[in-house]
Short mmCIF file of C-alpha atoms and ligand atoms in Angstrom, two decimals:
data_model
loop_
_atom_site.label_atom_id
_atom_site.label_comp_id
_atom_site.label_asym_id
_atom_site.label_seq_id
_atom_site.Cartn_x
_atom_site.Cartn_y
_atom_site.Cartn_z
CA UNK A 1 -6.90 -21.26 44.38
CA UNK A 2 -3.51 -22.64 43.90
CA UNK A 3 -0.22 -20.86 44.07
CA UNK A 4 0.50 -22.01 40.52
CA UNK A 5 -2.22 -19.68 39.60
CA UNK A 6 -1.91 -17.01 41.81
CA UNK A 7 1.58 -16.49 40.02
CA UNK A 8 -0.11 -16.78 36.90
CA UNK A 9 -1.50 -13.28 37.70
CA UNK A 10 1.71 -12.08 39.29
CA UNK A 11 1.66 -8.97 36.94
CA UNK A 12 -1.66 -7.68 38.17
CA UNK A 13 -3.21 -10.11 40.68
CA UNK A 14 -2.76 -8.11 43.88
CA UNK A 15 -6.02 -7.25 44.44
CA UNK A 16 -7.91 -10.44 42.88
CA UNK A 17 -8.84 -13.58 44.72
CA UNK A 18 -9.38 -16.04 41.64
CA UNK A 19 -7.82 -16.60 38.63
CA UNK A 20 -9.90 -15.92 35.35
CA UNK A 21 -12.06 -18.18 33.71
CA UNK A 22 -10.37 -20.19 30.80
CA UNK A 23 -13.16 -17.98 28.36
CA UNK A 24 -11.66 -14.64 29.72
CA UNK A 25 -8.22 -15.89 28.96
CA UNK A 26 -9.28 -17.21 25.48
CA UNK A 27 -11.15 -13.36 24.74
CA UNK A 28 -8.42 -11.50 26.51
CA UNK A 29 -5.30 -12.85 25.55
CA UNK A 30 -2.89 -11.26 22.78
CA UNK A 31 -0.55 -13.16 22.68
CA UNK A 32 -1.12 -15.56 19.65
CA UNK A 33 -0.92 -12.55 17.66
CA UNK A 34 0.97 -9.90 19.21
CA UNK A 35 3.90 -12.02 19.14
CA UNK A 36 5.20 -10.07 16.01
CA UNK A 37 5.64 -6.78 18.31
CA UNK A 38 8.68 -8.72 20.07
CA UNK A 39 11.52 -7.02 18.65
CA UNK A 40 9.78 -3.49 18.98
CA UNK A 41 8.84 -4.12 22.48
CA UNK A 42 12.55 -4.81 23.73
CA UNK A 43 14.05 -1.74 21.74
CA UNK A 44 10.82 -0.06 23.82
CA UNK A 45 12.35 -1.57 27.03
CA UNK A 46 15.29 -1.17 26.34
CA UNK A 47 14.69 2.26 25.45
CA UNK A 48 13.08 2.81 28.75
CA UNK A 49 15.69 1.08 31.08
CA UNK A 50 18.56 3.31 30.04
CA UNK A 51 16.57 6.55 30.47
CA UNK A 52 15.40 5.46 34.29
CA UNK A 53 18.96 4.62 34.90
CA UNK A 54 20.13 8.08 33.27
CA UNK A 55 17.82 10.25 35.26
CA UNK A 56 18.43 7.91 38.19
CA UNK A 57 15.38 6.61 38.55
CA UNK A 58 16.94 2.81 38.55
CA UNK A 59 20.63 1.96 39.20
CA UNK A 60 22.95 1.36 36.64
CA UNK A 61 23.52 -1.99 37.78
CA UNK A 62 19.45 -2.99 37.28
CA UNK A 63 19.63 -1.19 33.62
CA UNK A 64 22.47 -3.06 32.76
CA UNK A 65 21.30 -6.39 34.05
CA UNK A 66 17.83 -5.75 32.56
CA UNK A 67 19.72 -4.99 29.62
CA UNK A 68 21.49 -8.33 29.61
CA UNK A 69 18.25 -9.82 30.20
CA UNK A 70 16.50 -8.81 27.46
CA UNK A 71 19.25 -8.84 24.76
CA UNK A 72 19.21 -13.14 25.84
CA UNK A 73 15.42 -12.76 25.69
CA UNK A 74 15.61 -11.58 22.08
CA UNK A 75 17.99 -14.45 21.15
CA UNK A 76 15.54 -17.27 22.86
CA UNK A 77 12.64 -15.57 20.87
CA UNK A 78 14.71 -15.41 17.47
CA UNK A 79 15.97 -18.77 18.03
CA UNK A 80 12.46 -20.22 17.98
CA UNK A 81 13.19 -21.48 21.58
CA UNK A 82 11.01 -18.81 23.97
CA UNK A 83 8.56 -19.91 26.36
CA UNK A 84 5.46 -17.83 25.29
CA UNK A 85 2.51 -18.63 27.39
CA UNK A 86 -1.10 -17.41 27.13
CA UNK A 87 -1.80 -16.65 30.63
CA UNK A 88 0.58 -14.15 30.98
CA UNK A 89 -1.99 -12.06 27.63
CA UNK A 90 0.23 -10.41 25.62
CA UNK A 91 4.21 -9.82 24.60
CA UNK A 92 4.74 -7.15 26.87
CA UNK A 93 3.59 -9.20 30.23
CA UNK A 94 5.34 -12.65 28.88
CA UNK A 95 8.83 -10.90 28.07
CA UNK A 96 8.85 -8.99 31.50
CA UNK A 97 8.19 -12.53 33.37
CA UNK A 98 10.46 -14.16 31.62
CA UNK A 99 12.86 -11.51 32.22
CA UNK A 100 12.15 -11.74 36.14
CA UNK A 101 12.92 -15.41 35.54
CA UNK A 102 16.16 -14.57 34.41
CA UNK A 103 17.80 -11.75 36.34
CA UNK A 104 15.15 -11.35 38.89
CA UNK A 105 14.71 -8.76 41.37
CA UNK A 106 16.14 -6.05 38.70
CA UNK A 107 13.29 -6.77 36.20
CA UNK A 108 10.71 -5.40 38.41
CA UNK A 109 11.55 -2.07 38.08
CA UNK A 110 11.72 -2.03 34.28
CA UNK A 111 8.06 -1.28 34.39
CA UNK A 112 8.84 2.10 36.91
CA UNK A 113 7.11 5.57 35.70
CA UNK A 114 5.39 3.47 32.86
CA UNK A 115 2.42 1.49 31.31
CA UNK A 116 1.32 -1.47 29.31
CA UNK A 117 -0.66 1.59 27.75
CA UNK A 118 2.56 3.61 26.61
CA UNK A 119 4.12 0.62 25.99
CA UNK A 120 2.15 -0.74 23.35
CA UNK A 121 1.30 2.49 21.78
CA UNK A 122 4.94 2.50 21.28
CA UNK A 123 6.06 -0.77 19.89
CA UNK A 124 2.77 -0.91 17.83
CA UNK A 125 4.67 2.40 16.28
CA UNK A 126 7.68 1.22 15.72
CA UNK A 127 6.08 -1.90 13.81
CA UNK A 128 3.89 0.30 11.85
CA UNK A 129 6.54 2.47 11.06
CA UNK A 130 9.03 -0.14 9.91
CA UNK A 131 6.46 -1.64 7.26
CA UNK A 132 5.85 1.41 5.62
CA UNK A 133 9.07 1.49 4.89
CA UNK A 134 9.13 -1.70 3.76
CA UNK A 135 6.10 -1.30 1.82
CA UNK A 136 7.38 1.78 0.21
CA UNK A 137 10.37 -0.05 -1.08
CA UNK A 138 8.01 -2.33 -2.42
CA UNK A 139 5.88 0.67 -4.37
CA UNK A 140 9.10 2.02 -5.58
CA UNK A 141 10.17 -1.49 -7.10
CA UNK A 142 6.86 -1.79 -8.83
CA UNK A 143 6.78 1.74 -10.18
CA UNK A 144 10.54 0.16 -11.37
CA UNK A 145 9.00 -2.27 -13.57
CA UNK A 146 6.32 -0.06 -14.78
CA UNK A 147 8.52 2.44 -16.18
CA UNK A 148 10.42 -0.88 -17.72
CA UNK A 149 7.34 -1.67 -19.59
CA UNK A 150 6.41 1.72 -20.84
CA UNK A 151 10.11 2.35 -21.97
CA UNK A 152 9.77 -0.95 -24.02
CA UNK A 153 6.61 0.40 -25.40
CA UNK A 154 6.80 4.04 -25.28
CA UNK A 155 5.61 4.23 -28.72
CA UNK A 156 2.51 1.21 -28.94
CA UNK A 157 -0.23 2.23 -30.24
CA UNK A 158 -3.04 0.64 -28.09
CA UNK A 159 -7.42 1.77 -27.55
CA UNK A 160 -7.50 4.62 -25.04
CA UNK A 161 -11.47 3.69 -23.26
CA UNK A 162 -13.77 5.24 -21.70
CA UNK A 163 -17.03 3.29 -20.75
CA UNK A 164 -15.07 0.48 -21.62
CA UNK A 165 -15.40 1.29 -25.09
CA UNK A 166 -12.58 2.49 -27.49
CA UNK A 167 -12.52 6.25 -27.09
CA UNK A 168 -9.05 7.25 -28.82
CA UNK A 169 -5.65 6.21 -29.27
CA UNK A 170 -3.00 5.84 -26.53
CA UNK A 171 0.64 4.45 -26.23
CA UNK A 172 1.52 1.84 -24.29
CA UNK A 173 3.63 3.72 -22.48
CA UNK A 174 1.57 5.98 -21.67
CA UNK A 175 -0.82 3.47 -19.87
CA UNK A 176 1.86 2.09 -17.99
CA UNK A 177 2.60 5.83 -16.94
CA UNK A 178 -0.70 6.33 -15.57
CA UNK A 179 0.12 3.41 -12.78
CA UNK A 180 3.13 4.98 -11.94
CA UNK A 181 1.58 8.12 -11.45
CA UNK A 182 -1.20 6.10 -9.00
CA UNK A 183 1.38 3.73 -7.42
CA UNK A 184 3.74 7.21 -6.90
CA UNK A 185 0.94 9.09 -4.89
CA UNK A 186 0.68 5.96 -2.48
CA UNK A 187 3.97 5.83 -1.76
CA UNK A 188 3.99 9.43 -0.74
CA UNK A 189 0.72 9.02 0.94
CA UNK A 190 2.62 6.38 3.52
CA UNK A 191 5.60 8.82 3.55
CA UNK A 192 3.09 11.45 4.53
CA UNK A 193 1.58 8.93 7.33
CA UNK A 194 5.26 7.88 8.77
CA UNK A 195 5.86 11.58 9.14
CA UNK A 196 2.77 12.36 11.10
CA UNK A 197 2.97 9.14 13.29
CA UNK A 198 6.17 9.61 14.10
CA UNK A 199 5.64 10.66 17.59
CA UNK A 200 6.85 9.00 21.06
CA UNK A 201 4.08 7.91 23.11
CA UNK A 202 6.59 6.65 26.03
CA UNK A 203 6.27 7.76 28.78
CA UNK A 204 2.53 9.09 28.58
CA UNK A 205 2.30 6.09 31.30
CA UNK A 206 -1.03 4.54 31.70
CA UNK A 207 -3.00 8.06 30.51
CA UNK A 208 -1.78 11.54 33.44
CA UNK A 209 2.09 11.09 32.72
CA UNK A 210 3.92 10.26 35.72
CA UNK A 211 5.14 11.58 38.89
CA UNK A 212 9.15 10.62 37.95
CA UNK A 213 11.55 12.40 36.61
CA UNK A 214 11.66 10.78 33.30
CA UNK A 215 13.13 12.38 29.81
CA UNK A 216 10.54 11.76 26.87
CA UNK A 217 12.67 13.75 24.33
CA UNK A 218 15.85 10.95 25.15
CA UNK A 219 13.65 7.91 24.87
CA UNK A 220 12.11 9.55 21.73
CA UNK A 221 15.64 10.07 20.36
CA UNK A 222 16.50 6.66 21.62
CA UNK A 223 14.07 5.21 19.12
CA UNK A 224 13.93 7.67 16.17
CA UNK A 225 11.10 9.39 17.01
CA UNK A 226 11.22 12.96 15.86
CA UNK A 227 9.25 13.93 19.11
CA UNK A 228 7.31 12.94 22.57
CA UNK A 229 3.83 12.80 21.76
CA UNK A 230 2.81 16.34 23.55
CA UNK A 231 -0.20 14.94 25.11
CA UNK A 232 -0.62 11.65 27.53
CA UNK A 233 -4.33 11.23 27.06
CA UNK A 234 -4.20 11.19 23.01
CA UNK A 235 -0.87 9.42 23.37
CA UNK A 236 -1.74 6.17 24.93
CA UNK A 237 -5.46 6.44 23.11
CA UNK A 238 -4.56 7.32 19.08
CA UNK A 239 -4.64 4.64 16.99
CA UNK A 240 -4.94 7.38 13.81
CA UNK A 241 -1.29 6.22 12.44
CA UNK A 242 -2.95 2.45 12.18
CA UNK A 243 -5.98 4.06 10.51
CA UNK A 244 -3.96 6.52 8.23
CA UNK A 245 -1.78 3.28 7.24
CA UNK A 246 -5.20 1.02 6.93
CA UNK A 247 -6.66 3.99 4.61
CA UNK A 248 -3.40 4.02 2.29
CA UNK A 249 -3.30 0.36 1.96
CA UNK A 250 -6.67 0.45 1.14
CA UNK A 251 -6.21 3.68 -1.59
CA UNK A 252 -3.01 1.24 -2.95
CA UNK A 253 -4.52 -1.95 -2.87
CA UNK A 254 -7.93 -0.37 -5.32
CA UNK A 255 -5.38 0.46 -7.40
CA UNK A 256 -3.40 -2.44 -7.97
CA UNK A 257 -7.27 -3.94 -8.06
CA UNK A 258 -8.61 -1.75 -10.76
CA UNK A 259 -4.78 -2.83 -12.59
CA UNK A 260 -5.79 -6.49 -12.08
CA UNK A 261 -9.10 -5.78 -13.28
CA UNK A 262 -7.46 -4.63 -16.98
CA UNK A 263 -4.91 -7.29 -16.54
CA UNK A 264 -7.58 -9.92 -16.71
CA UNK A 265 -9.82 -8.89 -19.54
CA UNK A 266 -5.97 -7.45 -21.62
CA UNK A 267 -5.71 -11.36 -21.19
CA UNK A 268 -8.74 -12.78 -22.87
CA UNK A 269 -8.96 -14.36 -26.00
CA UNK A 270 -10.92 -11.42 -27.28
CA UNK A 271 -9.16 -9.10 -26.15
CA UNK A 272 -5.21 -10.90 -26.57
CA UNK A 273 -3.55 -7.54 -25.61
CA UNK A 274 -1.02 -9.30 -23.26
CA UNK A 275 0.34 -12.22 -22.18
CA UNK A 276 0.96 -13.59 -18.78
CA UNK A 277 3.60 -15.75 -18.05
CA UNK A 278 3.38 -19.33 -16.82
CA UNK A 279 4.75 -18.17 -13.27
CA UNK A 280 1.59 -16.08 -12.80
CA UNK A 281 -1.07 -18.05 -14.27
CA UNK A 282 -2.66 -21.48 -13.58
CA UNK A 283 -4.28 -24.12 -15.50
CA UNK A 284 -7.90 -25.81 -15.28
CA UNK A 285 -7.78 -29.49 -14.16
CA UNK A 286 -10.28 -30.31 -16.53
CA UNK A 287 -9.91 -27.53 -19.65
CA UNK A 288 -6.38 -28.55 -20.38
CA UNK A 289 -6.54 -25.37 -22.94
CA UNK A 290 -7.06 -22.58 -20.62
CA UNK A 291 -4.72 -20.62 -18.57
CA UNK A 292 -5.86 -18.43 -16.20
CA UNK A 293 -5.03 -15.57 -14.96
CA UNK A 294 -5.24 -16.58 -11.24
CA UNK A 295 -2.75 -14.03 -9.69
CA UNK A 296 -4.31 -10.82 -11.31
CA UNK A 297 -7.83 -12.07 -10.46
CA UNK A 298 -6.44 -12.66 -6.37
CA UNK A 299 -4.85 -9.29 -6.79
CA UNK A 300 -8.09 -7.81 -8.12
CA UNK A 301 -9.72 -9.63 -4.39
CA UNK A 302 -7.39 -8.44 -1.79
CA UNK A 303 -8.34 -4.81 -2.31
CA UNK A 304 -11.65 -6.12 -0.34
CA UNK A 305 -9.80 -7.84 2.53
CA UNK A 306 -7.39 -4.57 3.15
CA UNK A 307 -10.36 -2.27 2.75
CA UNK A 308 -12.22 -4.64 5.17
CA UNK A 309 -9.39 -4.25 7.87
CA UNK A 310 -9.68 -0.49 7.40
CA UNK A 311 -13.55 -0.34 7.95
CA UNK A 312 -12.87 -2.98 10.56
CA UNK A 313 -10.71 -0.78 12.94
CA UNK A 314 -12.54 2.71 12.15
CA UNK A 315 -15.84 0.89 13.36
CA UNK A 316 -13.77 -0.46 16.41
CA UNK A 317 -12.26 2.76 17.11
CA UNK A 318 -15.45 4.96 17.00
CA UNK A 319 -16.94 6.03 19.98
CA UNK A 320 -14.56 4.78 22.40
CA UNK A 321 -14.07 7.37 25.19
CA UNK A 322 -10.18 8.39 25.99
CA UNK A 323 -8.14 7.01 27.22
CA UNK A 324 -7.07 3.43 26.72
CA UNK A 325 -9.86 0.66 26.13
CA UNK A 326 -9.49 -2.90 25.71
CA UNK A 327 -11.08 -2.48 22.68
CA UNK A 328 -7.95 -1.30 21.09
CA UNK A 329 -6.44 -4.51 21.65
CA UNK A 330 -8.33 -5.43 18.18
CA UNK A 331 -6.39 -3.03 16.20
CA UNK A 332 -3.53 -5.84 15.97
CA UNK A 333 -4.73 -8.72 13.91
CA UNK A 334 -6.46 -6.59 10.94
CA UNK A 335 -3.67 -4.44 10.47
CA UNK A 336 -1.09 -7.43 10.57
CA UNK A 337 -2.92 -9.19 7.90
CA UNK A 338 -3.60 -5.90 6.10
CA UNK A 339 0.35 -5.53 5.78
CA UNK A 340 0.77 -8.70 5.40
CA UNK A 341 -1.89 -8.81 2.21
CA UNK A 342 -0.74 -5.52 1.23
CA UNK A 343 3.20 -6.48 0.62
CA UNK A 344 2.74 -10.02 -0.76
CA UNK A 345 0.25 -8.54 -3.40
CA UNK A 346 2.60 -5.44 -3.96
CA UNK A 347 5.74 -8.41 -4.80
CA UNK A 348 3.18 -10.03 -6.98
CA UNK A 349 1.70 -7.34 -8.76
CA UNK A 350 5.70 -6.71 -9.85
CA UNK A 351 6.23 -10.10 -10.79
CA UNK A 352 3.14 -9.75 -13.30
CA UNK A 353 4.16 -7.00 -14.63
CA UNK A 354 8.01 -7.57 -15.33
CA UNK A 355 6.68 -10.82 -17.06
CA UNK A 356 3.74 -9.29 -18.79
CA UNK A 357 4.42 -9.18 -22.74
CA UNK A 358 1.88 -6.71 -24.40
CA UNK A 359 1.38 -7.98 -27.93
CA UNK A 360 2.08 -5.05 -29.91
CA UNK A 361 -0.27 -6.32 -33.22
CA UNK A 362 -3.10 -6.71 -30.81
CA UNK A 363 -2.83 -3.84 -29.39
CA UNK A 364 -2.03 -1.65 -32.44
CA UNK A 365 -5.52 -3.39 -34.61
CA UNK A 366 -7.80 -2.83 -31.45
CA UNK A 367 -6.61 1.22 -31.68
CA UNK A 368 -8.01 0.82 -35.19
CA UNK A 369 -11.02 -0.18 -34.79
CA UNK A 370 -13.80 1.74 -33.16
CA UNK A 371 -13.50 4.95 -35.22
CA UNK A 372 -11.03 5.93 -32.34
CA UNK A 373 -9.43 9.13 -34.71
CA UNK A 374 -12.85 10.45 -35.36
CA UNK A 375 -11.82 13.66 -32.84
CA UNK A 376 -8.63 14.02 -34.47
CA UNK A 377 -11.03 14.62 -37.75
CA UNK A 378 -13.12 16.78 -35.92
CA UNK A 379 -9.88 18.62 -34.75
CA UNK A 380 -8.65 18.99 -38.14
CA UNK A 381 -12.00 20.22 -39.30
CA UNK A 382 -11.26 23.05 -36.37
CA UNK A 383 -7.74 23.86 -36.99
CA UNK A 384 -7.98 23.74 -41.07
CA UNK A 385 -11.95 24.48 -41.95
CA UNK A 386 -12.20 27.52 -39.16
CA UNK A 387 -15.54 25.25 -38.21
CA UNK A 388 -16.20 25.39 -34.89
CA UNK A 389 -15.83 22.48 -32.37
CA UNK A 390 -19.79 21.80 -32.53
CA UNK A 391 -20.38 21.72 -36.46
CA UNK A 392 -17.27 20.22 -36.37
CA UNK A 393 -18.12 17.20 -33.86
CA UNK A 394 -22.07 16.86 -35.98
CA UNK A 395 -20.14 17.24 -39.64
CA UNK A 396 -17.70 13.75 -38.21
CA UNK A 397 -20.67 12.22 -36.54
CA UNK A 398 -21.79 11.78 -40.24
CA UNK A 399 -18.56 10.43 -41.41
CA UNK A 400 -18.78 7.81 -39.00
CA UNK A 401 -22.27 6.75 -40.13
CA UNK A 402 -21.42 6.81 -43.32
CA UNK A 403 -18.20 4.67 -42.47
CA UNK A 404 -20.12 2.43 -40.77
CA UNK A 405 -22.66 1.58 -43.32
CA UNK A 406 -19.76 1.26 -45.88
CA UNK A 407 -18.45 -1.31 -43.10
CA UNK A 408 -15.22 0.85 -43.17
CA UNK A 409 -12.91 2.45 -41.16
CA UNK A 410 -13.05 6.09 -41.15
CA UNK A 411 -9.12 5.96 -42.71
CA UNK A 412 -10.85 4.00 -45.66
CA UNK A 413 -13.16 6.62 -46.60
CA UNK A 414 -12.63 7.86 -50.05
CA UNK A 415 -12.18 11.51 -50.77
CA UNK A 416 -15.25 11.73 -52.88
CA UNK A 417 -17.43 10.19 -49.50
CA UNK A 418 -15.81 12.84 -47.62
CA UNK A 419 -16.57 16.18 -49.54
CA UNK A 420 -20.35 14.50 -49.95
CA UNK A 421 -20.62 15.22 -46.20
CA UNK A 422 -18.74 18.20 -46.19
CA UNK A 423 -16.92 20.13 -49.50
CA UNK A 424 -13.99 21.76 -48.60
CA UNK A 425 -12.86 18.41 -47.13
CA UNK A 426 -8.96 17.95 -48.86
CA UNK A 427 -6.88 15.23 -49.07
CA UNK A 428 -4.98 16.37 -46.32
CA UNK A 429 -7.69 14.81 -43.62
CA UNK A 430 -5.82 11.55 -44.32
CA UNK A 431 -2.92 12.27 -42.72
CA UNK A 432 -4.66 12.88 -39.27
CA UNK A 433 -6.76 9.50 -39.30
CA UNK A 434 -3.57 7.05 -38.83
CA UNK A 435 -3.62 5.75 -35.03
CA UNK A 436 0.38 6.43 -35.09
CA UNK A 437 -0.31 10.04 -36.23
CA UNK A 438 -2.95 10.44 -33.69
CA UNK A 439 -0.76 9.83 -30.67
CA UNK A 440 2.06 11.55 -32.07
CA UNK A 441 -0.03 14.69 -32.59
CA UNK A 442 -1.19 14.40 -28.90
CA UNK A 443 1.89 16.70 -27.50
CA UNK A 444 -0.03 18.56 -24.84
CA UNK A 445 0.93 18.84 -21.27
CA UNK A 446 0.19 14.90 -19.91
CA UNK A 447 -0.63 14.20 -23.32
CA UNK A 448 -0.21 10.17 -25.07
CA UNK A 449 2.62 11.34 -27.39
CA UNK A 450 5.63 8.95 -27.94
CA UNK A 451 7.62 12.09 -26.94
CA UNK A 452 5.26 12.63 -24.00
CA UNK A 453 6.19 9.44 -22.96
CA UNK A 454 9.59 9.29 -23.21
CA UNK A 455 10.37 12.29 -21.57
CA UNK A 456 7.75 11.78 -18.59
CA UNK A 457 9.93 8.42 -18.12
CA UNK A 458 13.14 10.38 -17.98
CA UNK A 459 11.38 12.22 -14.88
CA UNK A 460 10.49 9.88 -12.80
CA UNK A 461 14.00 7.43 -13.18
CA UNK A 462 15.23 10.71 -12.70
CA UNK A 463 13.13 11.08 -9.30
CA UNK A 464 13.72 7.95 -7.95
CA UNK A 465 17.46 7.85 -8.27
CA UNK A 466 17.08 11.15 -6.43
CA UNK A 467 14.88 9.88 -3.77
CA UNK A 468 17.32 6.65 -3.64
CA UNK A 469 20.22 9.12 -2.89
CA UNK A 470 18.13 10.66 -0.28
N1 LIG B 1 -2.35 -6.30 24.96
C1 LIG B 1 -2.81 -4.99 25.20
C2 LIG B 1 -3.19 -4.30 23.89
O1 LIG B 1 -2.76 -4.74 22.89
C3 LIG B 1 -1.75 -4.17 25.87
C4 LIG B 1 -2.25 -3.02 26.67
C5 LIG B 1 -3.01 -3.51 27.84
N2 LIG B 1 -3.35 -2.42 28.71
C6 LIG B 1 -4.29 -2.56 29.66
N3 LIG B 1 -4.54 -1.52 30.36
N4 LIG B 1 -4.92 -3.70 29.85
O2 LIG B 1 -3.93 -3.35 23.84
#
């Protein structure tokens, strides 16, 4: 074997007599996509230098020098100009030779009372924790433009469903609501999983701790952890903060899906309840007619991919024994392109819906149709008639046959139709079978009402200038 390759393994090749097959590099090295821990794993180092120094573990001259080193390491890498190679495997092993390269002897005790174990547990973190952060920003900018469109439409009548078929009368706003409340309960779900990560694992070394007299609790500090992780085995071996952030993009991403999913039929000819705009749609190259609604449908896809990534680390997490496998190397790529998936489709889920325009006829016609106020008859048979809810529900079931045959709506019933399926039927029933006064009537607690609406909005602009203050 050559020299060349012998330093090629200069980070562990003490004991080994060749270098590894160009198939073992190809499996084993992380480089290609660990890359994107860079900045993570020189605050890590960093980090790490000035606590060996404190507790004099190093000299103040090394920490500063390995200090120096990395800070021009970070510029070389940010400036597009860094030497990565793929024999030296992964981030951590091709910043610490380049950093020999630089300041030399000094960078060879960066690595004192600590692991690639620790290490990567650490800066794999920090990454996680800085894109829920981001992607929380990104929630709170949709939920932004969701409470734009239901202010605009507090007040639209438009077909409540269930079964996809026209159940009763909803607003607008209130629909647009109902994704806030979704998109609102994600974002606290990654708030929940940044609090729980947020845990040191430095200094856990490769899996028993370490023999030196390091301080956990300053590195933690260093780094804006709110603690050491309290136990070395589970610290260097948990990969439940990638999971738990895998499992709420996946819980966020079905939403936006099942959003996507109404966005595209609200789109259709038959149903013409909105309109995309041109920046969110494509054409056909050979219907020149059609535009499609290209972006919702993608959005309605990705939910797969992120859920994949999720299944795809709990399936490579099971059944590995503590501590640190190789296996966990493969937690990297999913949950980049997870995150990656997860805030491009959260930017364009916005953009659809600050360009959406609901079409307020549409919507208003399709709340007509479908008998949709035949339970605020039945309700009125309740609260005027004394019937109860049952005869009630059977005396409207007739109306609505009897509607139907006429090929009416139930508001186009005469008076005389009405007391032939029940007598003491008054004019009064009218007033209850407008779509407008069904919502309005709908007042409850969570209930569709215009009023509803309007004040539920008041909440949550309410709660997120709070939370912005925070
Ligand atoms: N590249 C490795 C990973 O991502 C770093 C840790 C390697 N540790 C080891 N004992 N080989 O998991």
């Amino acid at each position: 074997m050559t020299d060349e390759k012998h330093d090629a393994n200069a980070m562990w090749g003490g004991r080994f007599t060749e270098s590894p097959d160009a198939l073992m590099e190809a499996i084993n090295a992380s480089i290609g996509f660990d890359k994107r821990l860079y900045r993570q794993d020189i605050t890590g180092s960093m980090a790490h230098a000035a606590m060996l120094a404190r507790q004099g573990i190093i000299s103040q001259e090394d920490a500063t020098a390995i200090r120096k080193g990395l800070v021009t390491i970070l510029r070389e890498i940010e400036e597009g100009r860094f030497p990565f190679r793929t024999d030296l495997e992964d981030i951590h092993m091709n910043i610490e030779a380049r950093l020999k390269e630089l300041i030399g002897a000094p960078a060879g005790r960066l690595h004192t009372a600590r692991s690639r174990n620790d290490q990567v547990a650490t800066d794999f973190r920090l990454w996680v924790r800085e894109t829920i952060d981001e992607v929380r920003a990104a929630l709170r900018r949709l939920i932004g433009a969701l409470l734009d469109q239901a202010e605009a439409g507090a007040d639209w009548v438009m077909p409540g469903f269930t079964h996809l078929q026209i159940a009763q009368p909803v607003t607008w706003g209130h629909h647009m609501l109902a994704y806030v409340e979704m998109f609102a309960r994600d974002e606290s779900r990654f708030a929940d999983a940044r609090a729980r990560m947020n845990e040191s694992p430095l200094g856990a070394a490769a899996l028993a701790g370490t023999s030196f007299p390091i301080d956990r609790e300053f590195t933690a500090r260093e780094l804006g952890f709110a603690r050491p992780a309290a136990n070395s085995l589970d610290a260097v071996s948990d990969r439940d903060f990638a999971l738990e952030f895998l499992a709420d993009a996946a819980i966020c991403a079905t939403h936006m899906s099942r959003f996507a999913e109404e966005i595209v039929i609200w789109s259709t000819a038959q149903f013409g309840f909105v309109t995309l705009s041109d920046r969110f749609s494509t054409g056909s190259s050979i219907m020149p007619q059609k535009k499609n609604p290209d972006a919702a449908e993608l959005l309605r896809a990705k939910g797969g991919r992120i859920v994949g990534a999720l299944v795809g680390l709990l399936t490579v997490m099971k059944g590995l024994p503590l501590a640190y496998s190789k296996d966990m190397q493969e937690d990297k790529e999913q949950l980049f392109d997870a995150a990656d998936t997860l805030l491009l489709s959260l930017a364009v889920m916005e953009g659809i819906v600050r360009d959406m325009k609901p079409n307020r006829e549409a919507l208003r016609a399709a709340a007509a149709t479908g008998f949709s106020t035949a339970t605020d008859l039945a309700d009125w048979l309740v609260r005027r008639l004394g019937m109860p809810f049952r005869e009630a529900h059977h005396v409207t079931g007739s109306l609505v046959r009897r509607a139907e045959e006429k090929g009416v709506d139930l508001a186009d019933l005469t008076l005389e139709d009405m007391q032939a399926v029940h007598p003491a039927i008054t004019e009064e029933v009218f007033d209850v079978l407008s779509v407008e006064k069904s919502v309005a009537s709908r007042t409850s607690l969570g209930g569709t009402a215009p009023e509803r609406v309007r004040a539920e909005i008041a909440r949550w602009r309410k709660r997120l200038a709070g939370e912005k203050e925070a």
